[in-house]
Short mmCIF file of C-alpha atoms in Angstrom, two decimals:
data_model
loop_
_atom_site.label_atom_id
_atom_site.label_comp_id
_atom_site.label_asym_id
_atom_site.label_seq_id
_atom_site.Cartn_x
_atom_site.Cartn_y
_atom_site.Cartn_z
CA UNK A 1 142.13 98.86 -140.70
CA UNK A 2 138.54 98.07 -141.52
CA UNK A 3 136.21 97.43 -138.63
CA UNK A 4 133.84 94.52 -138.13
CA UNK A 5 131.83 94.11 -141.29
CA UNK A 6 128.37 92.58 -141.48
CA UNK A 7 126.21 91.85 -144.43
CA UNK A 8 123.58 92.29 -145.51
CA UNK A 9 122.66 95.40 -143.42
CA UNK A 10 118.96 94.69 -143.95
CA UNK A 11 117.33 91.40 -144.72
CA UNK A 12 113.66 90.68 -145.34
CA UNK A 13 112.39 87.17 -145.25
CA UNK A 14 108.94 85.52 -145.33
CA UNK A 15 108.01 83.07 -142.61
CA UNK A 16 109.53 79.64 -143.28
CA UNK A 17 112.43 80.91 -145.29
CA UNK A 18 116.08 80.78 -144.24
CA UNK A 19 118.21 83.75 -143.17
CA UNK A 20 121.96 83.79 -143.46
CA UNK A 21 123.87 86.59 -141.72
CA UNK A 22 127.60 87.14 -142.38
CA UNK A 23 130.21 88.68 -140.21
CA UNK A 24 133.86 89.46 -141.06
CA UNK A 25 135.86 90.21 -137.91
CA UNK A 26 138.50 92.95 -137.70
CA UNK A 27 141.82 91.94 -139.18
CA UNK A 28 143.82 89.87 -136.67
CA UNK A 29 140.79 88.97 -134.57
CA UNK A 30 139.99 85.26 -134.26
CA UNK A 31 137.21 85.51 -131.70
CA UNK A 32 133.60 86.23 -132.78
CA UNK A 33 130.42 86.82 -130.77
CA UNK A 34 126.89 87.14 -131.92
CA UNK A 35 124.21 89.17 -130.15
CA UNK A 36 120.55 89.80 -130.76
CA UNK A 37 118.69 92.97 -130.00
CA UNK A 38 114.92 92.61 -129.95
CA UNK A 39 112.76 95.67 -130.28
CA UNK A 40 112.73 97.67 -127.05
CA UNK A 41 115.12 95.19 -125.35
CA UNK A 42 118.78 95.14 -124.56
CA UNK A 43 121.37 93.12 -126.45
CA UNK A 44 121.46 89.44 -125.52
CA UNK A 45 124.40 87.11 -126.08
CA UNK A 46 123.91 84.30 -128.44
CA UNK A 47 127.11 82.49 -129.28
CA UNK A 48 130.93 82.78 -129.06
CA UNK A 49 133.12 81.18 -131.67
CA UNK A 50 136.79 80.85 -132.38
CA UNK A 51 138.07 79.71 -135.79
CA UNK A 52 136.38 76.33 -136.52
CA UNK A 53 135.07 76.00 -132.99
CA UNK A 54 131.90 76.89 -131.17
CA UNK A 55 133.07 77.75 -127.63
CA UNK A 56 129.79 78.89 -125.96
CA UNK A 57 126.33 78.66 -127.53
CA UNK A 58 124.45 78.98 -124.28
CA UNK A 59 122.41 81.97 -125.51
CA UNK A 60 121.34 80.44 -128.82
CA UNK A 61 117.90 78.90 -129.23
CA UNK A 62 118.15 75.15 -129.44
CA UNK A 63 116.22 74.90 -132.67
CA UNK A 64 116.45 76.57 -136.03
CA UNK A 65 119.63 78.57 -135.13
CA UNK A 66 123.17 77.62 -135.95
CA UNK A 67 126.52 79.42 -136.25
CA UNK A 68 129.87 78.66 -137.77
CA UNK A 69 133.24 80.30 -138.16
CA UNK A 70 135.21 78.37 -140.79
CA UNK A 71 138.98 78.49 -141.23
CA UNK A 72 138.53 80.66 -144.34
CA UNK A 73 135.78 83.23 -144.72
CA UNK A 74 133.27 85.02 -142.51
CA UNK A 75 131.33 83.80 -139.55
CA UNK A 76 127.73 82.82 -140.47
CA UNK A 77 124.67 82.94 -138.36
CA UNK A 78 121.95 80.79 -139.94
CA UNK A 79 118.30 80.86 -139.02
CA UNK A 80 116.11 78.19 -140.57
CA UNK A 81 112.35 78.45 -141.05
CA UNK A 82 112.19 82.00 -139.66
CA UNK A 83 109.18 83.26 -137.71
CA UNK A 84 108.00 86.74 -136.98
CA UNK A 85 109.62 86.62 -133.50
CA UNK A 86 113.05 86.36 -135.16
CA UNK A 87 112.73 90.00 -136.34
CA UNK A 88 115.51 91.79 -134.63
CA UNK A 89 118.89 93.44 -135.08
CA UNK A 90 121.72 90.87 -135.02
CA UNK A 91 125.15 92.18 -134.06
CA UNK A 92 128.46 90.52 -134.46
CA UNK A 93 131.50 91.49 -132.34
CA UNK A 94 135.10 90.40 -132.56
CA UNK A 95 138.12 90.52 -130.28
CA UNK A 96 141.77 89.75 -130.54
CA UNK A 97 142.01 87.91 -127.18
CA UNK A 98 140.44 85.10 -125.32
CA UNK A 99 137.08 85.92 -123.77
CA UNK A 100 138.39 85.34 -120.26
CA UNK A 101 141.12 87.96 -120.38
CA UNK A 102 140.34 91.14 -118.40
CA UNK A 103 141.55 93.45 -121.17
CA UNK A 104 139.48 91.76 -123.81
CA UNK A 105 137.57 94.49 -125.65
CA UNK A 106 134.89 93.68 -128.08
CA UNK A 107 134.35 95.63 -131.30
CA UNK A 108 130.95 95.61 -132.86
CA UNK A 109 129.74 95.62 -136.42
CA UNK A 110 126.87 97.70 -137.74
CA UNK A 111 124.40 94.88 -137.42
CA UNK A 112 121.94 93.16 -139.67
CA UNK A 113 118.34 94.11 -139.26
CA UNK A 114 116.16 91.12 -140.03
CA UNK A 115 112.48 91.57 -140.78
CA UNK A 116 110.22 88.51 -141.11
CA UNK A 117 107.00 89.15 -142.91
CA UNK B 1 122.28 85.60 -113.10
CA UNK B 2 123.81 88.94 -113.82
CA UNK B 3 121.39 91.86 -114.09
CA UNK B 4 122.52 95.19 -115.45
CA UNK B 5 120.46 98.35 -114.84
CA UNK B 6 120.91 101.80 -116.24
CA UNK B 7 119.44 104.93 -114.85
CA UNK B 8 118.00 107.14 -116.15
CA UNK B 9 116.38 105.52 -119.17
CA UNK B 10 116.36 108.88 -120.91
CA UNK B 11 118.01 112.21 -120.33
CA UNK B 12 117.80 115.63 -121.96
CA UNK B 13 120.26 118.34 -121.23
CA UNK B 14 121.22 121.71 -122.71
CA UNK B 15 124.46 121.91 -124.62
CA UNK B 16 127.50 122.56 -122.42
CA UNK B 17 126.24 120.71 -119.32
CA UNK B 18 128.26 118.06 -117.54
CA UNK B 19 126.37 114.89 -116.98
CA UNK B 20 126.54 111.49 -115.37
CA UNK B 21 125.09 108.24 -116.55
CA UNK B 22 124.68 105.32 -114.15
CA UNK B 23 125.10 101.61 -114.45
CA UNK B 24 124.60 99.03 -111.67
CA UNK B 25 125.14 95.26 -111.77
CA UNK B 26 124.22 92.52 -109.34
CA UNK B 27 127.32 90.16 -109.54
CA UNK B 28 130.44 92.03 -108.63
CA UNK B 29 132.71 89.20 -109.83
CA UNK B 30 133.47 90.63 -113.21
CA UNK B 31 136.33 90.58 -115.67
CA UNK B 32 135.58 94.05 -117.02
CA UNK B 33 132.96 96.60 -117.90
CA UNK B 34 132.60 98.35 -121.19
CA UNK B 35 130.68 101.50 -122.17
CA UNK B 36 129.31 101.86 -125.68
CA UNK B 37 127.25 104.38 -127.63
CA UNK B 38 124.67 103.40 -130.14
CA UNK B 39 123.27 105.79 -132.70
CA UNK B 40 119.80 105.12 -134.11
CA UNK B 41 119.85 102.22 -136.56
CA UNK B 42 123.57 101.79 -136.16
CA UNK B 43 126.03 99.46 -134.45
CA UNK B 44 127.80 99.93 -131.13
CA UNK B 45 130.90 102.11 -130.79
CA UNK B 46 133.23 101.23 -127.92
CA UNK B 47 133.91 104.16 -125.65
CA UNK B 48 135.82 102.88 -122.64
CA UNK B 49 136.85 99.52 -121.18
CA UNK B 50 137.54 99.27 -117.46
CA UNK B 51 139.24 96.11 -116.26
CA UNK B 52 138.16 94.72 -112.92
CA UNK B 53 141.48 95.82 -111.28
CA UNK B 54 140.97 99.42 -112.46
CA UNK B 55 138.92 102.21 -110.91
CA UNK B 56 138.55 104.57 -113.86
CA UNK B 57 139.38 105.23 -117.48
CA UNK B 58 139.42 108.51 -119.37
CA UNK B 59 139.11 109.37 -123.04
CA UNK B 60 138.78 112.97 -124.03
CA UNK B 61 135.63 114.44 -122.44
CA UNK B 62 134.62 111.01 -121.10
CA UNK B 63 135.47 109.48 -117.81
CA UNK B 64 134.13 106.14 -116.58
CA UNK B 65 134.57 104.92 -113.03
CA UNK B 66 134.13 101.47 -111.58
CA UNK B 67 133.23 100.49 -107.99
CA UNK B 68 133.17 96.77 -108.22
CA UNK B 69 132.35 96.14 -104.58
CA UNK B 70 129.08 98.11 -104.78
CA UNK B 71 128.33 96.96 -108.34
CA UNK B 72 128.35 100.46 -109.83
CA UNK B 73 129.83 102.33 -112.76
CA UNK B 74 129.39 105.91 -113.93
CA UNK B 75 130.04 107.53 -117.18
CA UNK B 76 130.79 111.20 -116.88
CA UNK B 77 130.51 113.40 -119.98
CA UNK B 78 131.99 116.89 -119.70
CA UNK B 79 130.79 119.87 -121.69
CA UNK B 80 128.11 117.97 -123.61
CA UNK B 81 127.61 118.62 -127.35
CA UNK B 82 124.66 117.86 -129.67
CA UNK B 83 126.88 115.19 -131.29
CA UNK B 84 126.86 113.37 -128.01
CA UNK B 85 123.17 112.56 -128.52
CA UNK B 86 122.87 108.76 -128.67
CA UNK B 87 121.97 105.78 -126.48
CA UNK B 88 124.65 104.83 -124.09
CA UNK B 89 125.02 101.17 -123.11
CA UNK B 90 126.88 99.64 -120.26
CA UNK B 91 128.01 95.96 -120.49
CA UNK B 92 129.67 93.74 -117.93
CA UNK B 93 131.42 90.44 -118.37
CA UNK B 94 131.00 88.18 -115.36
CA UNK B 95 133.73 85.78 -114.28
CA UNK B 96 131.11 83.07 -113.98
CA UNK B 97 130.11 83.25 -117.62
CA UNK B 98 133.25 84.79 -119.06
CA UNK B 99 132.37 84.48 -122.69
CA UNK B 100 129.49 86.94 -122.85
CA UNK B 101 128.66 90.50 -122.00
CA UNK B 102 125.50 91.33 -120.18
CA UNK B 103 124.02 94.60 -121.46
CA UNK B 104 121.84 97.19 -119.77
CA UNK B 105 118.95 98.59 -121.73
CA UNK B 106 120.73 101.93 -122.11
CA UNK B 107 120.27 105.58 -121.40
CA UNK B 108 118.99 107.67 -124.31
CA UNK B 109 120.72 111.00 -124.21
CA UNK B 110 119.57 114.10 -126.02
CA UNK B 111 121.81 117.24 -125.97
CA UNK B 112 119.79 120.33 -126.96
CA UNK B 113 121.69 122.96 -128.88
#
């Protein structure tokens, strides 16, 4: 049973370009979370999605960032017109249960390390 | 807003020692708490999940306890090994914002052979 998969593992973009990060959850998991880890900081929640729905995007910057989790295919985190401050590790996690359930365990992917030149 | 603090920030011990990592959180109304390890440049590996109704969980040489009323959790590692060297992260999921984990900044552990 493959774990959470993310690609690419490393991504380099110039300022103003677009970054697309992909996350395939574990088999049987229909809940996906995105987190960002800035250098020397802890992980911060960005967005929680179920298939075809954004449930909670309270941690996502209002501009330039968007996320989707289509019926078929991976979840995508999209960053438009990247700036140097977007350089970070972006982690995806998945879970088989609703976020509000006490035994809801999240399983993390290896992350995508985005570098903006 | 939930704040999660981990002490110490870094710890270095000789191989074979037992050790305790600490995690404290400000809002005791949580669904659960999860301990992870993160190796340099890698993702997070889940170690233990403690539900709010539980007081401890064990897996091999690891034991995690939860005292919700005082907002504390400890991760106990018995007979440490060099392979345990990593950053250990504590994350809580508050009832108020149930969709997200709040992470501490971690304890960087080095086990010296």
